[in-house]
Short mmCIF file of C-alpha atoms in Angstrom, two decimals:
data_model
loop_
_atom_site.label_atom_id
_atom_site.label_comp_id
_atom_site.label_asym_id
_atom_site.label_seq_id
_atom_site.Cartn_x
_atom_site.Cartn_y
_atom_site.Cartn_z
CA MET A 19 -6.48 20.96 63.90
CA PHE A 20 -8.82 22.16 61.27
CA SER A 21 -12.55 22.93 61.88
CA LEU A 22 -14.74 22.62 59.00
CA SER A 23 -18.19 24.04 59.32
CA LYS A 24 -21.27 23.41 57.20
CA SER A 25 -21.14 26.85 55.70
CA ASN A 26 -18.03 26.07 53.71
CA PHE A 27 -19.81 23.60 51.62
CA SER A 28 -22.64 24.27 49.09
CA PRO A 29 -24.81 21.47 47.72
CA VAL A 30 -24.18 20.84 44.02
CA SER A 31 -27.30 20.93 42.08
CA LEU A 32 -27.56 18.89 38.94
CA THR A 33 -29.95 20.16 36.27
CA LEU A 34 -31.10 17.29 33.76
CA PRO A 35 -32.47 18.17 30.52
CA LEU A 36 -36.20 17.75 30.23
CA PHE A 37 -37.70 15.87 27.32
CA ARG A 38 -41.21 17.20 26.66
CA CYS A 39 -42.74 14.31 24.75
CA GLY A 40 -45.30 11.80 25.18
CA ILE A 41 -45.44 8.15 25.71
CA ARG A 42 -45.55 7.37 21.97
CA GLU A 43 -42.41 9.32 21.26
CA LEU A 44 -40.47 7.62 24.12
CA ARG A 45 -41.49 4.32 22.85
CA GLN A 46 -40.37 5.05 19.36
CA ARG A 47 -37.05 6.34 20.67
CA ILE A 48 -36.57 3.18 22.62
CA HIS A 49 -37.33 1.13 19.53
CA THR A 50 -34.87 3.05 17.39
CA VAL A 51 -32.14 2.60 19.92
CA GLN A 52 -32.86 -1.17 20.11
CA THR A 53 -32.85 -1.45 16.39
CA THR A 54 -29.51 0.41 16.12
CA GLN A 55 -28.16 -1.85 18.84
CA LYS A 56 -29.09 -4.96 16.83
CA ILE A 57 -27.53 -3.55 13.67
CA THR A 58 -24.33 -2.70 15.57
CA GLU A 59 -24.07 -6.26 16.98
CA ALA A 60 -24.53 -7.60 13.45
CA MET A 61 -21.73 -5.23 12.22
CA LYS A 62 -19.52 -6.51 14.84
CA LEU A 63 -20.03 -10.30 14.03
CA VAL A 64 -19.34 -9.51 10.34
CA ALA A 65 -16.22 -7.59 11.10
CA ALA A 66 -15.06 -10.52 13.48
CA ALA A 67 -15.49 -12.88 10.76
CA THR A 68 -13.72 -10.84 8.30
CA VAL A 69 -10.73 -10.40 10.50
CA ARG A 70 -10.81 -14.02 11.17
CA ARG A 71 -10.86 -14.99 7.42
CA ALA A 72 -8.06 -12.52 6.81
CA GLN A 73 -6.12 -13.91 9.66
CA GLU A 74 -6.25 -17.40 8.19
CA VAL A 75 -5.08 -16.23 4.91
CA VAL A 76 -2.08 -14.56 6.39
CA VAL A 77 -1.14 -17.59 8.40
CA ASN A 78 -1.60 -20.01 5.47
CA ASP A 79 0.27 -18.03 3.04
CA ARG A 80 3.22 -17.50 5.56
CA LEU A 81 4.56 -21.16 4.97
CA PHE A 82 4.32 -20.58 1.15
CA ALA A 83 6.34 -17.35 1.42
CA SER A 84 9.10 -18.85 3.60
CA ASN A 85 9.44 -21.88 1.35
CA LEU A 86 9.74 -19.57 -1.75
CA ALA A 87 12.47 -17.50 0.01
CA GLU A 88 14.39 -20.48 0.92
CA MET A 89 14.04 -21.65 -2.64
CA LEU A 90 15.37 -18.42 -3.97
CA ASN A 91 18.28 -18.41 -1.57
CA ASP A 92 19.06 -21.95 -2.64
CA VAL A 93 19.21 -20.97 -6.28
CA THR A 94 21.33 -17.96 -5.61
CA GLN A 95 23.82 -20.03 -3.72
CA ARG A 96 24.02 -22.61 -6.56
CA LEU A 97 24.49 -19.78 -8.98
CA LYS A 98 27.28 -18.40 -7.03
CA SER A 99 29.02 -21.74 -6.64
CA ASP A 100 28.66 -22.44 -10.36
CA ASP A 101 30.23 -18.98 -11.18
CA VAL A 102 27.09 -18.12 -13.15
CA SER A 103 26.70 -14.27 -13.65
CA THR A 104 23.18 -12.85 -13.58
CA PRO A 105 22.10 -9.18 -13.31
CA LEU A 106 19.86 -10.16 -10.37
CA THR A 107 22.55 -11.68 -8.23
CA ASP A 108 25.58 -9.62 -9.05
CA ALA A 109 26.57 -7.09 -6.40
CA ARG A 110 27.49 -4.03 -8.27
CA PRO A 111 28.38 -0.44 -7.02
CA VAL A 112 24.96 1.04 -5.84
CA LYS A 113 24.06 4.09 -7.84
CA THR A 114 20.34 4.01 -7.34
CA VAL A 115 18.16 2.53 -4.64
CA ALA A 116 14.30 1.80 -4.78
CA LEU A 117 12.15 1.48 -1.78
CA VAL A 118 8.92 -0.57 -2.25
CA VAL A 119 6.82 0.35 0.92
CA PHE A 120 3.48 -1.79 1.40
CA THR A 121 0.97 0.33 3.43
CA GLY A 122 -2.79 -0.03 3.77
CA ASP A 123 -5.62 1.34 1.72
CA TYR A 124 -8.68 0.33 3.41
CA ASP A 125 -10.84 2.18 5.92
CA LEU A 126 -9.09 4.10 8.68
CA CYS A 127 -5.38 3.38 7.82
CA GLY A 128 -4.02 6.99 7.77
CA SER A 129 -2.30 6.57 11.16
CA PHE A 130 -0.98 3.02 10.24
CA ASN A 131 0.56 4.32 6.90
CA LYS A 132 2.11 7.34 8.82
CA TRP A 133 3.65 4.93 11.31
CA VAL A 134 5.11 2.59 8.73
CA ILE A 135 6.56 5.54 6.60
CA LYS A 136 7.96 7.22 9.87
CA TRP A 137 9.52 3.98 10.95
CA ARG A 138 10.97 3.49 7.65
CA PHE A 139 12.97 6.82 7.80
CA GLN A 140 14.28 6.11 11.37
CA GLN A 141 16.11 3.13 10.04
CA ARG A 142 19.75 3.84 9.99
CA ARG A 143 20.54 1.89 6.87
CA LEU A 144 17.74 3.20 4.84
CA ARG A 145 18.20 6.82 6.05
CA SER A 146 21.98 6.84 5.04
CA LEU A 147 20.84 5.48 1.55
CA LEU A 148 18.29 8.15 1.16
CA MET A 149 20.84 10.83 2.14
CA MET A 150 23.36 9.47 -0.16
CA PHE A 151 21.16 9.69 -3.32
CA SER A 152 19.17 12.67 -2.34
CA HIS A 153 21.52 14.91 -4.28
CA TRP A 154 21.43 12.75 -7.33
CA LEU A 155 17.65 12.53 -7.32
CA CYS A 156 17.36 16.38 -7.03
CA GLU A 157 19.71 16.83 -9.89
CA PHE A 158 17.76 14.06 -11.95
CA LEU A 159 14.46 15.96 -11.22
CA ARG A 160 16.04 19.28 -12.20
CA LYS A 161 17.27 17.93 -15.60
CA GLU A 162 14.11 16.00 -16.38
CA LYS A 163 11.40 18.31 -15.44
CA SER A 164 10.77 19.63 -18.98
CA LYS A 165 9.85 16.09 -19.93
CA TRP A 166 7.21 15.53 -17.42
CA HIS A 167 4.38 16.45 -19.78
CA LYS A 168 5.26 13.38 -21.81
CA ARG A 169 3.99 11.07 -18.98
CA ALA A 170 1.01 8.69 -19.46
CA PRO A 171 -2.50 10.22 -19.38
CA ARG A 172 -4.21 10.21 -16.22
CA VAL A 173 -6.63 7.60 -17.07
CA TRP A 174 -3.75 4.90 -17.33
CA MET A 175 -2.88 5.58 -13.65
CA SER A 176 -6.04 3.58 -12.85
CA PRO A 177 -7.21 1.87 -15.83
CA MET A 178 -10.77 0.57 -15.98
CA ARG A 179 -12.47 -1.58 -18.42
CA PRO A 180 -15.10 0.65 -20.28
CA LYS A 181 -18.67 -0.24 -20.60
CA CYS A 182 -19.80 -2.54 -23.52
CA PRO A 183 -22.07 -0.57 -25.91
CA LEU A 184 -23.92 -3.74 -26.95
CA CYS A 185 -24.71 -5.64 -23.82
CA GLU A 186 -24.27 -2.56 -21.46
CA ARG A 187 -22.20 -4.69 -19.14
CA GLU A 188 -19.74 -2.72 -16.88
CA ARG A 189 -16.00 -3.12 -17.39
CA SER A 190 -16.36 -5.94 -20.05
CA THR A 191 -14.29 -4.51 -22.90
CA ARG A 192 -10.71 -3.70 -23.23
CA PRO A 193 -9.51 -0.12 -23.36
CA VAL A 194 -8.14 1.32 -26.71
CA ILE A 195 -4.40 2.07 -26.56
CA THR A 196 -3.34 4.99 -28.64
CA ARG A 197 -1.29 4.20 -31.65
CA ASN A 198 1.17 7.04 -30.62
CA LYS A 199 2.61 4.54 -27.83
CA LYS A 200 5.29 7.07 -27.21
CA GLU A 201 2.75 9.16 -25.04
CA ILE A 202 2.58 6.08 -22.67
CA ASN A 203 5.67 6.71 -20.57
CA TRP A 204 6.98 5.08 -17.40
CA LEU A 205 6.27 1.49 -18.08
CA PHE A 206 7.29 -0.17 -14.87
CA LEU A 207 5.10 2.43 -12.70
CA LEU A 208 1.93 1.46 -14.63
CA LEU A 209 2.77 -2.19 -15.57
CA GLY A 210 1.27 -3.57 -12.44
CA GLN A 211 -2.05 -1.89 -13.07
CA MET A 212 -1.91 -2.14 -16.88
CA LEU A 213 -1.36 -6.01 -16.68
CA GLY A 214 -4.02 -7.57 -18.59
CA TYR A 215 -4.73 -4.64 -20.74
CA CYS A 216 -1.41 -4.85 -22.76
CA THR A 217 -0.96 -7.16 -25.64
CA LEU A 218 2.46 -8.91 -26.48
CA GLU A 219 2.90 -6.49 -29.16
CA HIS A 220 2.77 -3.50 -26.83
CA LEU A 221 5.06 -5.04 -24.30
CA LYS A 222 7.71 -5.86 -27.04
CA TYR A 223 7.47 -2.22 -28.14
CA PHE A 224 8.03 -0.93 -24.69
CA CYS A 225 11.03 -3.13 -24.26
CA LYS A 226 12.33 -2.22 -27.49
CA HIS A 227 12.17 1.50 -26.73
CA ASN A 228 13.27 1.34 -23.22
CA GLU A 229 15.52 4.42 -23.42
CA VAL A 230 12.70 6.62 -25.03
CA HIS A 231 10.32 5.85 -22.20
CA GLY A 232 12.66 6.19 -19.40
CA THR A 233 11.55 3.33 -17.20
CA GLY A 234 14.78 3.45 -15.30
CA ALA A 235 14.58 -0.47 -14.80
CA ASN A 236 18.07 -0.83 -15.95
CA ASP A 237 19.40 1.88 -13.22
CA VAL A 238 18.11 0.13 -10.19
CA PHE A 239 21.19 -1.42 -8.44
CA SER A 240 19.45 -2.23 -5.12
CA LEU A 241 15.83 -2.81 -4.13
CA PHE A 242 14.52 -2.84 -0.66
CA VAL A 243 10.94 -4.01 0.44
CA VAL A 244 9.37 -2.36 3.63
CA TYR A 245 6.35 -4.39 4.88
CA THR A 246 4.66 -5.25 8.25
CA ARG A 247 4.89 -8.83 9.55
CA PHE A 248 1.69 -9.93 11.08
CA VAL A 249 2.15 -11.27 14.69
CA SER A 250 -1.33 -10.83 16.16
CA LEU A 251 -4.31 -8.66 15.73
CA VAL A 252 -2.86 -6.01 17.93
CA ARG A 253 0.81 -6.29 17.02
CA PHE A 254 2.67 -5.89 13.58
CA GLU A 255 6.50 -5.85 13.30
CA PRO A 256 7.78 -3.62 10.48
CA VAL A 257 10.57 -5.63 8.34
CA VAL A 258 13.00 -4.30 5.69
CA GLN A 259 14.07 -6.96 3.36
CA THR A 260 16.52 -6.69 0.59
CA LEU A 261 15.07 -7.97 -2.68
CA LEU A 262 17.83 -7.02 -5.20
CA PRO A 263 20.53 -8.26 -5.49
CA LEU A 264 19.38 -11.78 -4.58
CA GLY A 265 20.98 -13.46 -1.65
#
């Protein structure tokens, strides 16, 4: 048996901070907290409405995406049955592989992007492909490192329409493309951002001088798309889908 005496216990004294302020200061603080609470509640409502609209867009577009995939699959099967040879459907010996990873770029998306990229490298199929072509890629970078200074200017990585000098309206005029078009390199890297800024003449020039600009579009034999499939607001399923060759 154990006997516990009162001397073994010491009362715990809590020291609370003392606010030396008057009634007016206390009322101001209470008013500030209440105002902040109202603003926070409004922000919650706006965020909930934004998430609801985004969820509706995802659910509505899912049917279109599935029907489009079925249509492409049907076209591919018909081309194979009719012995029609196309670069997009022919299964060739794989020399280069391209990975297109869709990640987030809004608000606190760092951990989400890290999770997607980490999951991508954990996939056995993608990991084997990356290991297979890592030596080839290092050799390519070693040979082509002297040509890196011929890439496009930094401004073309994120083109923005300049300000109009007459009406002073922002982003209302088209940027001027230099006449020495050979300075604009890596077309397919910038085409998604430059779409709407290039004329038909510029695109014809790029396609004609494909070897000069080193786009690498003719060297990609297999293309994989990595994205997250929406299940619910708290659950996303990562998916790897083969885009090229079709079917």
